[in-house]
Amino acid sequence: MLTTKPHVICEISNQDFGLPTASHTNYRIREASRGLLIHESEVALIYLSRFKYHKLPGGGIEKGETPEQAFHREILEETGCHCQVTNPNAITIEYRDNFQLTQISHIFFGRVTENTYKLRLDQYEIEEGSELKWIPIKEVEVLLKNDSTDDYEGKFIRYRDLKIWKFYIEIQF
């Protein structure tokens, strides 16, 4: 089976935020799936009221799942939607030195095929104040750019998700 190397949208480290960097050796690796979910002319974003920023839906890949299966599961849990998926064969890589973690996110684009209107949030997502927001496509980039947070993890998420959005715009238009 012929597979092509995924396109790396971005690699993010402490250096991108003016923070001290480490060697990134012996880091735990976490794989995740995330991306854009579009319904008509709106994009699903998750607003974390505790940290005051928006992020793309997605999360960790569970044992036995493929990245695409994880994307479908995460989309259903966080948005209540089923979707048709496009796989742009792209990833992001984050070196979160404070957690000794390398996170590799597999990126997907989805279009809503059905909305169940039933979210299934994890307890930590409830504690973070996760709220599903449908944002008009023309407002997404400004919203992601204008969000700010002092939260370490949030800095990575905001940077990563803006890069994913710009990648989407680049290949769609």
Tab-separated table of N, CA and C in Angstrom:
chain	number	residue	atom	x	y	z
A	1	MET	N	0.841	-1.182	0.000
A	1	MET	CA	0.000	0.000	0.000
A	1	MET	C	0.884	1.243	0.000
A	2	LEU	N	0.633	2.122	-0.916
A	2	LEU	CA	1.393	3.347	-1.053
A	2	LEU	C	0.782	4.431	-0.173
A	3	THR	N	1.565	4.988	0.722
A	3	THR	CA	1.087	6.098	1.546
A	3	THR	C	2.008	7.285	1.340
A	4	THR	N	1.440	8.452	1.390
A	4	THR	CA	2.250	9.651	1.241
A	4	THR	C	2.457	10.285	2.602
A	5	LYS	N	3.589	10.905	2.738
A	5	LYS	CA	3.925	11.581	3.985
A	5	LYS	C	2.960	12.748	4.192
A	6	PRO	N	2.429	12.898	5.413
A	6	PRO	CA	1.476	13.993	5.639
A	6	PRO	C	2.147	15.363	5.561
A	7	HIS	N	1.370	16.329	5.144
A	7	HIS	CA	1.817	17.722	5.135
A	7	HIS	C	1.815	18.228	6.578
A	8	VAL	N	2.910	18.820	7.012
A	8	VAL	CA	2.985	19.395	8.359
A	8	VAL	C	2.543	20.858	8.266
A	9	ILE	N	1.375	21.137	8.820
A	9	ILE	CA	0.836	22.500	8.801
A	9	ILE	C	1.713	23.417	9.645
A	10	CYS	N	2.090	22.934	10.829
A	10	CYS	CA	2.957	23.722	11.697
A	10	CYS	C	3.571	22.839	12.774
A	11	GLU	N	4.719	23.271	13.255
A	11	GLU	CA	5.340	22.703	14.450
A	11	GLU	C	5.411	23.838	15.461
A	12	ILE	N	4.939	23.572	16.666
A	12	ILE	CA	4.827	24.611	17.685
A	12	ILE	C	5.640	24.200	18.904
A	13	SER	N	6.365	25.160	19.468
A	13	SER	CA	7.119	24.889	20.695
A	13	SER	C	7.084	26.129	21.587
A	14	ASN	N	7.662	26.010	22.756
A	14	ASN	CA	7.740	27.144	23.681
A	14	ASN	C	8.347	28.376	23.016
A	15	GLN	N	9.270	28.151	22.091
A	15	GLN	CA	9.959	29.243	21.414
A	15	GLN	C	8.974	30.192	20.718
A	16	ASP	N	7.863	29.655	20.225
A	16	ASP	CA	6.865	30.485	19.545
A	16	ASP	C	6.206	31.498	20.479
A	17	PHE	N	6.354	31.298	21.782
A	17	PHE	CA	5.737	32.184	22.773
A	17	PHE	C	6.784	32.883	23.641
A	18	GLY	N	8.049	32.822	23.207
A	18	GLY	CA	9.123	33.462	23.948
A	18	GLY	C	9.427	32.795	25.277
A	19	LEU	N	9.125	31.507	25.374
A	19	LEU	CA	9.368	30.749	26.607
A	19	LEU	C	10.616	29.888	26.458
A	20	PRO	N	11.269	29.543	27.570
A	20	PRO	CA	12.447	28.674	27.495
A	20	PRO	C	12.092	27.336	26.842
A	21	THR	N	13.017	26.814	26.038
A	21	THR	CA	12.769	25.555	25.340
A	21	THR	C	13.625	24.435	25.917
A	22	ALA	N	13.200	23.214	25.624
A	22	ALA	CA	13.915	22.015	26.066
A	22	ALA	C	14.284	21.195	24.833
A	23	SER	N	14.867	20.029	25.066
A	23	SER	CA	15.370	19.205	23.961
A	23	SER	C	14.297	18.368	23.272
A	24	HIS	N	13.135	18.228	23.861
A	24	HIS	CA	12.021	17.438	23.319
A	24	HIS	C	12.330	15.951	23.261
A	25	THR	N	13.309	15.497	24.007
A	25	THR	CA	13.624	14.066	24.022
A	25	THR	C	12.878	13.389	25.159
A	26	ASN	N	12.565	12.128	24.958
A	26	ASN	CA	11.850	11.317	25.947
A	26	ASN	C	10.492	11.901	26.323
A	27	TYR	N	9.879	12.603	25.395
A	27	TYR	CA	8.553	13.146	25.645
A	27	TYR	C	7.502	12.074	25.374
A	28	ARG	N	6.434	12.116	26.139
A	28	ARG	CA	5.282	11.257	25.882
A	28	ARG	C	4.636	11.751	24.587
A	29	ILE	N	4.179	10.817	23.751
A	29	ILE	CA	3.522	11.179	22.496
A	29	ILE	C	2.025	10.960	22.634
A	30	ARG	N	1.268	11.977	22.260
A	30	ARG	CA	-0.194	11.893	22.263
A	30	ARG	C	-0.668	12.182	20.849
A	31	GLU	N	-1.490	11.276	20.320
A	31	GLU	CA	-2.070	11.508	19.002
A	31	GLU	C	-3.521	11.929	19.159
A	32	ALA	N	-3.912	12.876	18.330
A	32	ALA	CA	-5.265	13.419	18.387
A	32	ALA	C	-5.791	13.624	16.970
A	33	SER	N	-7.092	13.835	16.878
A	33	SER	CA	-7.751	14.182	15.618
A	33	SER	C	-8.601	15.413	15.871
A	34	ARG	N	-8.535	16.341	14.948
A	34	ARG	CA	-9.306	17.577	15.106
A	34	ARG	C	-9.448	18.237	13.750
A	35	GLY	N	-10.263	19.246	13.702
A	35	GLY	CA	-10.376	19.977	12.453
A	35	GLY	C	-11.639	20.802	12.373
A	36	LEU	N	-11.989	21.125	11.156
A	36	LEU	CA	-13.125	21.997	10.900
A	36	LEU	C	-14.379	21.191	10.645
A	37	LEU	N	-15.474	21.656	11.210
A	37	LEU	CA	-16.793	21.118	10.906
A	37	LEU	C	-17.625	22.273	10.379
A	38	ILE	N	-18.131	22.108	9.163
A	38	ILE	CA	-18.864	23.185	8.502
A	38	ILE	C	-20.303	22.753	8.268
A	39	HIS	N	-21.212	23.682	8.567
A	39	HIS	CA	-22.629	23.476	8.261
A	39	HIS	C	-23.118	24.727	7.549
A	40	GLU	N	-23.486	24.543	6.287
A	40	GLU	CA	-23.888	25.654	5.435
A	40	GLU	C	-22.768	26.685	5.412
A	41	SER	N	-22.945	27.860	5.971
A	41	SER	CA	-21.889	28.883	5.925
A	41	SER	C	-21.328	29.173	7.317
A	42	GLU	N	-21.402	28.171	8.203
A	42	GLU	CA	-20.899	28.359	9.568
A	42	GLU	C	-19.919	27.250	9.942
A	43	VAL	N	-19.034	27.579	10.879
A	43	VAL	CA	-18.010	26.659	11.370
A	43	VAL	C	-18.242	26.420	12.858
A	44	ALA	N	-18.133	25.167	13.269
A	44	ALA	CA	-18.275	24.828	14.690
A	44	ALA	C	-16.989	25.173	15.428
A	45	LEU	N	-17.115	25.970	16.474
A	45	LEU	CA	-16.009	26.250	17.383
A	45	LEU	C	-16.487	25.951	18.791
A	46	ILE	N	-15.567	25.531	19.621
A	46	ILE	CA	-15.863	25.274	21.025
A	46	ILE	C	-15.305	26.449	21.822
A	47	TYR	N	-16.178	27.142	22.547
A	47	TYR	CA	-15.739	28.246	23.402
A	47	TYR	C	-15.518	27.703	24.804
A	48	LEU	N	-14.313	27.930	25.331
A	48	LEU	CA	-13.984	27.523	26.696
A	48	LEU	C	-14.124	28.748	27.591
A	49	SER	N	-15.256	28.861	28.279
A	49	SER	CA	-15.529	30.067	29.069
A	49	SER	C	-14.545	30.221	30.227
A	50	ARG	N	-14.039	29.134	30.755
A	50	ARG	CA	-13.068	29.207	31.854
A	50	ARG	C	-11.774	29.896	31.410
A	51	PHE	N	-11.383	29.682	30.149
A	51	PHE	CA	-10.120	30.233	29.649
A	51	PHE	C	-10.320	31.373	28.655
A	52	LYS	N	-11.564	31.588	28.238
A	52	LYS	CA	-11.939	32.709	27.367
A	52	LYS	C	-11.296	32.659	25.972
A	53	TYR	N	-11.342	31.484	25.346
A	53	TYR	CA	-10.924	31.386	23.952
A	53	TYR	C	-11.714	30.285	23.249
A	54	HIS	N	-11.659	30.319	21.913
A	54	HIS	CA	-12.342	29.336	21.064
A	54	HIS	C	-11.325	28.326	20.546
A	55	LYS	N	-11.805	27.119	20.263
A	55	LYS	CA	-10.937	26.105	19.667
A	55	LYS	C	-11.747	25.245	18.710
A	56	LEU	N	-11.027	24.531	17.853
A	56	LEU	CA	-11.667	23.599	16.933
A	56	LEU	C	-12.063	22.341	17.682
A	57	PRO	N	-13.131	21.674	17.259
A	57	PRO	CA	-13.497	20.411	17.907
A	57	PRO	C	-12.469	19.322	17.608
A	58	GLY	N	-12.317	18.414	18.560
A	58	GLY	CA	-11.403	17.293	18.387
A	58	GLY	C	-10.840	16.852	19.717
A	59	GLY	N	-10.041	15.799	19.672
A	59	GLY	CA	-9.446	15.282	20.896
A	59	GLY	C	-8.623	14.042	20.629
A	60	GLY	N	-8.244	13.388	21.708
A	60	GLY	CA	-7.337	12.255	21.647
A	60	GLY	C	-7.900	11.043	20.928
A	61	ILE	N	-6.997	10.315	20.289
A	61	ILE	CA	-7.347	9.065	19.620
A	61	ILE	C	-7.315	7.956	20.661
A	62	GLU	N	-8.405	7.217	20.759
A	62	GLU	CA	-8.489	6.127	21.731
A	62	GLU	C	-7.906	4.845	21.144
A	63	LYS	N	-7.512	3.944	22.031
A	63	LYS	CA	-6.916	2.673	21.615
A	63	LYS	C	-7.851	1.957	20.642
A	64	GLY	N	-7.290	1.498	19.524
A	64	GLY	CA	-8.056	0.769	18.527
A	64	GLY	C	-8.732	1.638	17.482
A	65	GLU	N	-8.678	2.958	17.635
A	65	GLU	CA	-9.301	3.871	16.678
A	65	GLU	C	-8.296	4.308	15.620
A	66	THR	N	-8.801	4.554	14.430
A	66	THR	CA	-8.006	5.250	13.427
A	66	THR	C	-8.191	6.749	13.673
A	67	PRO	N	-7.309	7.583	13.129
A	67	PRO	CA	-7.516	9.025	13.280
A	67	PRO	C	-8.878	9.491	12.757
A	68	GLU	N	-9.339	8.927	11.640
A	68	GLU	CA	-10.640	9.346	11.098
A	68	GLU	C	-11.789	8.910	12.001
A	69	GLN	N	-11.711	7.707	12.557
A	69	GLN	CA	-12.749	7.258	13.494
A	69	GLN	C	-12.791	8.168	14.716
A	70	ALA	N	-11.619	8.559	15.204
A	70	ALA	CA	-11.559	9.458	16.360
A	70	ALA	C	-12.180	10.812	16.026
A	71	PHE	N	-11.930	11.311	14.821
A	71	PHE	CA	-12.518	12.589	14.413
A	71	PHE	C	-14.042	12.500	14.423
A	72	HIS	N	-14.582	11.431	13.832
A	72	HIS	CA	-16.043	11.256	13.828
A	72	HIS	C	-16.592	11.206	15.259
A	73	ARG	N	-15.930	10.457	16.134
A	73	ARG	CA	-16.391	10.330	17.526
A	73	ARG	C	-16.346	11.681	18.231
A	74	GLU	N	-15.221	12.369	18.115
A	74	GLU	CA	-15.071	13.666	18.782
A	74	GLU	C	-16.090	14.685	18.259
A	75	ILE	N	-16.308	14.694	16.957
A	75	ILE	CA	-17.300	15.612	16.377
A	75	ILE	C	-18.683	15.311	16.942
A	76	LEU	N	-19.041	14.035	17.001
A	76	LEU	CA	-20.351	13.661	17.534
A	76	LEU	C	-20.475	14.060	19.006
A	77	GLU	N	-19.424	13.802	19.805
A	77	GLU	CA	-19.470	14.129	21.235
A	77	GLU	C	-19.553	15.635	21.477
A	78	GLU	N	-18.745	16.411	20.753
A	78	GLU	CA	-18.618	17.843	21.038
A	78	GLU	C	-19.621	18.721	20.299
A	79	THR	N	-20.188	18.206	19.192
A	79	THR	CA	-21.128	19.025	18.413
A	79	THR	C	-22.490	18.366	18.223
A	80	GLY	N	-22.584	17.071	18.471
A	80	GLY	CA	-23.831	16.354	18.230
A	80	GLY	C	-24.081	16.056	16.766
A	81	CYS	N	-23.076	16.235	15.927
A	81	CYS	CA	-23.257	16.089	14.480
A	81	CYS	C	-22.543	14.866	13.909
A	82	HIS	N	-23.154	14.329	12.870
A	82	HIS	CA	-22.494	13.361	11.999
A	82	HIS	C	-21.991	14.164	10.808
A	83	CYS	N	-20.909	13.691	10.182
A	83	CYS	CA	-20.365	14.471	9.082
A	83	CYS	C	-19.730	13.599	8.009
A	84	GLN	N	-19.616	14.206	6.837
A	84	GLN	CA	-18.845	13.633	5.741
A	84	GLN	C	-17.461	14.261	5.851
A	85	VAL	N	-16.424	13.428	5.770
A	85	VAL	CA	-15.068	13.891	6.060
A	85	VAL	C	-14.204	13.955	4.810
A	86	THR	N	-13.380	14.994	4.758
A	86	THR	CA	-12.297	15.108	3.793
A	86	THR	C	-11.001	15.029	4.588
A	87	ASN	N	-10.085	14.194	4.124
A	87	ASN	CA	-8.798	14.061	4.794
A	87	ASN	C	-7.738	14.745	3.940
A	88	PRO	N	-7.249	15.903	4.373
A	88	PRO	CA	-6.227	16.595	3.589
A	88	PRO	C	-4.821	16.018	3.792
A	89	ASN	N	-4.708	14.914	4.555
A	89	ASN	CA	-3.415	14.284	4.856
A	89	ASN	C	-2.454	15.315	5.448
A	90	ALA	N	-2.898	15.934	6.530
A	90	ALA	CA	-2.109	16.974	7.180
A	90	ALA	C	-2.088	16.749	8.691
A	91	ILE	N	-1.018	17.239	9.313
A	91	ILE	CA	-0.867	17.130	10.764
A	91	ILE	C	-0.317	18.437	11.323
A	92	THR	N	-0.473	18.590	12.631
A	92	THR	CA	0.253	19.615	13.376
A	92	THR	C	1.055	18.885	14.446
A	93	ILE	N	2.180	19.470	14.832
A	93	ILE	CA	3.030	18.883	15.865
A	93	ILE	C	3.278	19.948	16.924
A	94	GLU	N	3.014	19.586	18.179
A	94	GLU	CA	3.225	20.511	19.297
A	94	GLU	C	4.200	19.888	20.285
A	95	TYR	N	5.205	20.652	20.663
A	95	TYR	CA	6.159	20.237	21.692
A	95	TYR	C	5.853	21.058	22.945
A	96	ARG	N	5.055	20.494	23.816
A	96	ARG	CA	4.647	21.201	25.033
A	96	ARG	C	5.631	20.855	26.148
A	97	ASP	N	6.675	21.664	26.229
A	97	ASP	CA	7.773	21.388	27.160
A	97	ASP	C	7.318	21.304	28.611
A	98	ASN	N	6.385	22.155	29.010
A	98	ASN	CA	5.943	22.155	30.411
A	98	ASN	C	5.298	20.843	30.820
A	99	PHE	N	4.807	20.073	29.832
A	99	PHE	CA	4.168	18.779	30.110
A	99	PHE	C	5.013	17.607	29.621
A	100	GLN	N	6.193	17.896	29.056
A	100	GLN	CA	7.036	16.870	28.428
A	100	GLN	C	6.189	16.014	27.484
A	101	LEU	N	5.493	16.700	26.588
A	101	LEU	CA	4.523	16.073	25.694
A	101	LEU	C	4.748	16.534	24.258
A	102	THR	N	4.744	15.570	23.346
A	102	THR	CA	4.664	15.866	21.918
A	102	THR	C	3.279	15.444	21.468
A	103	GLN	N	2.503	16.399	20.966
A	103	GLN	CA	1.158	16.080	20.480
A	103	GLN	C	1.134	16.193	18.964
A	104	ILE	N	0.695	15.111	18.332
A	104	ILE	CA	0.527	15.074	16.881
A	104	ILE	C	-0.970	15.036	16.608
A	105	SER	N	-1.462	16.070	15.931
A	105	SER	CA	-2.889	16.143	15.607
A	105	SER	C	-3.090	15.859	14.123
A	106	HIS	N	-3.943	14.881	13.831
A	106	HIS	CA	-4.347	14.570	12.461
A	106	HIS	C	-5.515	15.490	12.125
A	107	ILE	N	-5.424	16.164	10.990
A	107	ILE	CA	-6.382	17.208	10.653
A	107	ILE	C	-7.385	16.711	9.609
A	108	PHE	N	-8.657	17.002	9.878
A	108	PHE	CA	-9.747	16.625	8.975
A	108	PHE	C	-10.668	17.817	8.770
A	109	PHE	N	-11.383	17.782	7.657
A	109	PHE	CA	-12.425	18.759	7.386
A	109	PHE	C	-13.724	17.992	7.224
A	110	GLY	N	-14.774	18.444	7.902
A	110	GLY	CA	-16.054	17.751	7.834
A	110	GLY	C	-17.189	18.679	7.457
A	111	ARG	N	-18.180	18.105	6.791
A	111	ARG	CA	-19.431	18.813	6.484
A	111	ARG	C	-20.561	18.061	7.159
A	112	VAL	N	-21.405	18.798	7.865
A	112	VAL	CA	-22.503	18.190	8.622
A	112	VAL	C	-23.456	17.462	7.673
A	113	THR	N	-23.772	16.209	8.032
A	113	THR	CA	-24.789	15.446	7.296
A	113	THR	C	-26.046	15.261	8.140
A	114	GLU	N	-25.883	15.322	9.473
A	114	GLU	CA	-27.024	15.182	10.390
A	114	GLU	C	-26.646	15.810	11.726
A	115	ASN	N	-27.595	16.504	12.340
A	115	ASN	CA	-27.380	17.077	13.666
A	115	ASN	C	-28.345	16.417	14.643
A	116	THR	N	-27.799	15.730	15.648
A	116	THR	CA	-28.637	15.070	16.660
A	116	THR	C	-29.010	16.027	17.783
A	117	TYR	N	-28.300	17.153	17.883
A	117	TYR	CA	-28.493	18.152	18.939
A	117	TYR	C	-28.228	17.571	20.328
A	118	LYS	N	-27.440	16.498	20.405
A	118	LYS	CA	-27.110	15.869	21.688
A	118	LYS	C	-25.600	15.857	21.865
A	119	LEU	N	-25.109	16.700	22.760
A	119	LEU	CA	-23.682	16.727	23.065
A	119	LEU	C	-23.384	15.700	24.149
A	120	ARG	N	-22.190	15.126	24.103
A	120	ARG	CA	-21.746	14.187	25.136
A	120	ARG	C	-20.363	14.630	25.619
A	121	LEU	N	-20.354	15.657	26.433
A	121	LEU	CA	-19.096	16.218	26.908
A	121	LEU	C	-18.540	15.409	28.071
A	122	ASP	N	-17.204	15.322	28.114
A	122	ASP	CA	-16.526	14.722	29.260
A	122	ASP	C	-16.600	15.695	30.432
A	123	GLN	N	-16.374	15.189	31.638
A	123	GLN	CA	-16.451	16.020	32.840
A	123	GLN	C	-15.495	17.215	32.768
A	124	TYR	N	-14.257	16.978	32.295
A	124	TYR	CA	-13.302	18.091	32.229
A	124	TYR	C	-13.763	19.151	31.222
A	125	GLU	N	-14.463	18.736	30.157
A	125	GLU	CA	-14.971	19.699	29.178
A	125	GLU	C	-16.081	20.555	29.792
A	126	ILE	N	-16.884	19.943	30.629
A	126	ILE	CA	-17.927	20.684	31.352
A	126	ILE	C	-17.275	21.683	32.306
A	127	GLU	N	-16.237	21.237	33.026
A	127	GLU	CA	-15.530	22.108	33.973
A	127	GLU	C	-14.836	23.273	33.271
A	128	GLU	N	-14.394	23.065	32.027
A	128	GLU	CA	-13.763	24.143	31.258
A	128	GLU	C	-14.796	25.122	30.690
A	129	GLY	N	-16.077	24.782	30.842
A	129	GLY	CA	-17.133	25.640	30.318
A	129	GLY	C	-17.291	25.533	28.814
A	130	SER	N	-17.097	24.338	28.265
A	130	SER	CA	-17.195	24.131	26.814
A	130	SER	C	-18.594	24.456	26.304
A	131	GLU	N	-18.644	25.338	25.315
A	131	GLU	CA	-19.910	25.717	24.678
A	131	GLU	C	-19.733	25.636	23.170
A	132	LEU	N	-20.631	24.937	22.499
A	132	LEU	CA	-20.605	24.868	21.040
A	132	LEU	C	-21.126	26.178	20.463
A	133	LYS	N	-20.360	26.747	19.545
A	133	LYS	CA	-20.760	27.982	18.859
A	133	LYS	C	-20.663	27.743	17.353
A	134	TRP	N	-21.663	28.184	16.619
A	134	TRP	CA	-21.622	28.142	15.158
A	134	TRP	C	-21.299	29.550	14.672
A	135	ILE	N	-20.124	29.708	14.066
A	135	ILE	CA	-19.599	31.017	13.693
A	135	ILE	C	-19.622	31.159	12.167
A	136	PRO	N	-20.141	32.283	11.645
A	136	PRO	CA	-20.089	32.499	10.197
A	136	PRO	C	-18.646	32.395	9.683
A	137	ILE	N	-18.470	31.734	8.550
A	137	ILE	CA	-17.134	31.494	7.998
A	137	ILE	C	-16.316	32.774	7.923
A	138	LYS	N	-16.931	33.873	7.500
A	138	LYS	CA	-16.174	35.120	7.324
A	138	LYS	C	-15.708	35.730	8.649
A	139	GLU	N	-16.203	35.239	9.794
A	139	GLU	CA	-15.809	35.787	11.099
A	139	GLU	C	-14.800	34.915	11.851
A	140	VAL	N	-14.537	33.715	11.359
A	140	VAL	CA	-13.719	32.755	12.111
A	140	VAL	C	-12.299	33.257	12.341
A	141	GLU	N	-11.624	33.712	11.288
A	141	GLU	CA	-10.223	34.110	11.435
A	141	GLU	C	-10.063	35.267	12.414
A	142	VAL	N	-10.913	36.266	12.313
A	142	VAL	CA	-10.831	37.415	13.225
A	142	VAL	C	-11.067	36.962	14.662
A	143	LEU	N	-12.044	36.096	14.862
A	143	LEU	CA	-12.345	35.593	16.204
A	143	LEU	C	-11.145	34.841	16.785
A	144	LEU	N	-10.564	33.926	15.996
A	144	LEU	CA	-9.412	33.164	16.484
A	144	LEU	C	-8.211	34.070	16.754
A	145	LYS	N	-8.006	35.079	15.916
A	145	LYS	CA	-6.890	36.010	16.111
A	145	LYS	C	-7.075	36.865	17.360
A	146	ASN	N	-8.316	37.275	17.632
A	146	ASN	CA	-8.572	38.208	18.728
A	146	ASN	C	-8.689	37.552	20.093
A	147	ASP	N	-8.892	36.240	20.135
A	147	ASP	CA	-8.898	35.544	21.425
A	147	ASP	C	-7.522	35.672	22.064
A	148	SER	N	-7.479	35.669	23.379
A	148	SER	CA	-6.185	35.655	24.066
A	148	SER	C	-6.340	34.883	25.368
A	149	THR	N	-5.225	34.332	25.815
A	149	THR	CA	-5.231	33.585	27.071
A	149	THR	C	-3.832	33.581	27.661
A	150	ASP	N	-3.766	33.510	28.969
A	150	ASP	CA	-2.487	33.342	29.656
A	150	ASP	C	-2.213	31.873	29.934
A	151	ASP	N	-3.195	31.024	29.665
A	151	ASP	CA	-3.088	29.593	29.921
A	151	ASP	C	-2.048	28.970	28.983
A	152	TYR	N	-1.102	28.213	29.534
A	152	TYR	CA	-0.020	27.602	28.749
A	152	TYR	C	-0.576	26.747	27.614
A	153	GLU	N	-1.441	25.813	27.944
A	153	GLU	CA	-2.011	24.930	26.928
A	153	GLU	C	-2.825	25.725	25.908
A	154	GLY	N	-3.538	26.728	26.386
A	154	GLY	CA	-4.347	27.562	25.509
A	154	GLY	C	-3.535	28.294	24.457
A	155	LYS	N	-2.320	28.704	24.801
A	155	LYS	CA	-1.449	29.365	23.826
A	155	LYS	C	-1.179	28.441	22.638
A	156	PHE	N	-0.899	27.173	22.932
A	156	PHE	CA	-0.649	26.196	21.873
A	156	PHE	C	-1.909	25.968	21.041
A	157	ILE	N	-3.032	25.798	21.716
A	157	ILE	CA	-4.298	25.522	21.032
A	157	ILE	C	-4.666	26.668	20.099
A	158	ARG	N	-4.586	27.883	20.574
A	158	ARG	CA	-4.939	29.049	19.757
A	158	ARG	C	-4.035	29.160	18.530
A	159	TYR	N	-2.732	29.015	18.740
A	159	TYR	CA	-1.760	29.107	17.647
A	159	TYR	C	-2.033	28.013	16.615
A	160	ARG	N	-2.188	26.781	17.108
A	160	ARG	CA	-2.433	25.620	16.242
A	160	ARG	C	-3.716	25.797	15.433
A	161	ASP	N	-4.800	26.158	16.094
A	161	ASP	CA	-6.089	26.234	15.415
A	161	ASP	C	-6.134	27.358	14.382
A	162	LEU	N	-5.455	28.460	14.640
A	162	LEU	CA	-5.381	29.522	13.638
A	162	LEU	C	-4.598	29.041	12.414
A	163	LYS	N	-3.527	28.294	12.631
A	163	LYS	CA	-2.752	27.731	11.514
A	163	LYS	C	-3.592	26.741	10.709
A	164	ILE	N	-4.378	25.909	11.401
A	164	ILE	CA	-5.256	24.961	10.704
A	164	ILE	C	-6.274	25.730	9.872
A	165	TRP	N	-6.871	26.778	10.432
A	165	TRP	CA	-7.846	27.587	9.705
A	165	TRP	C	-7.213	28.180	8.444
A	166	LYS	N	-6.022	28.757	8.574
A	166	LYS	CA	-5.351	29.366	7.421
A	166	LYS	C	-5.019	28.317	6.360
A	167	PHE	N	-4.642	27.119	6.791
A	167	PHE	CA	-4.386	26.018	5.859
A	167	PHE	C	-5.660	25.680	5.093
A	168	TYR	N	-6.774	25.599	5.793
A	168	TYR	CA	-8.064	25.307	5.159
A	168	TYR	C	-8.396	26.366	4.108
A	169	ILE	N	-8.270	27.620	4.471
A	169	ILE	CA	-8.576	28.718	3.549
A	169	ILE	C	-7.673	28.634	2.318
A	170	GLU	N	-6.410	28.342	2.541
A	170	GLU	CA	-5.435	28.255	1.447
A	170	GLU	C	-5.801	27.162	0.437
A	171	ILE	N	-6.228	25.998	0.918
A	171	ILE	CA	-6.510	24.904	-0.017
A	171	ILE	C	-7.932	24.948	-0.570
A	172	GLN	N	-8.819	25.706	0.063
A	172	GLN	CA	-10.205	25.779	-0.402
A	172	GLN	C	-10.424	26.881	-1.430
A	173	PHE	N	-9.618	27.921	-1.359
A	173	PHE	CA	-9.882	29.087	-2.215
A	173	PHE	C	-8.707	29.416	-3.099
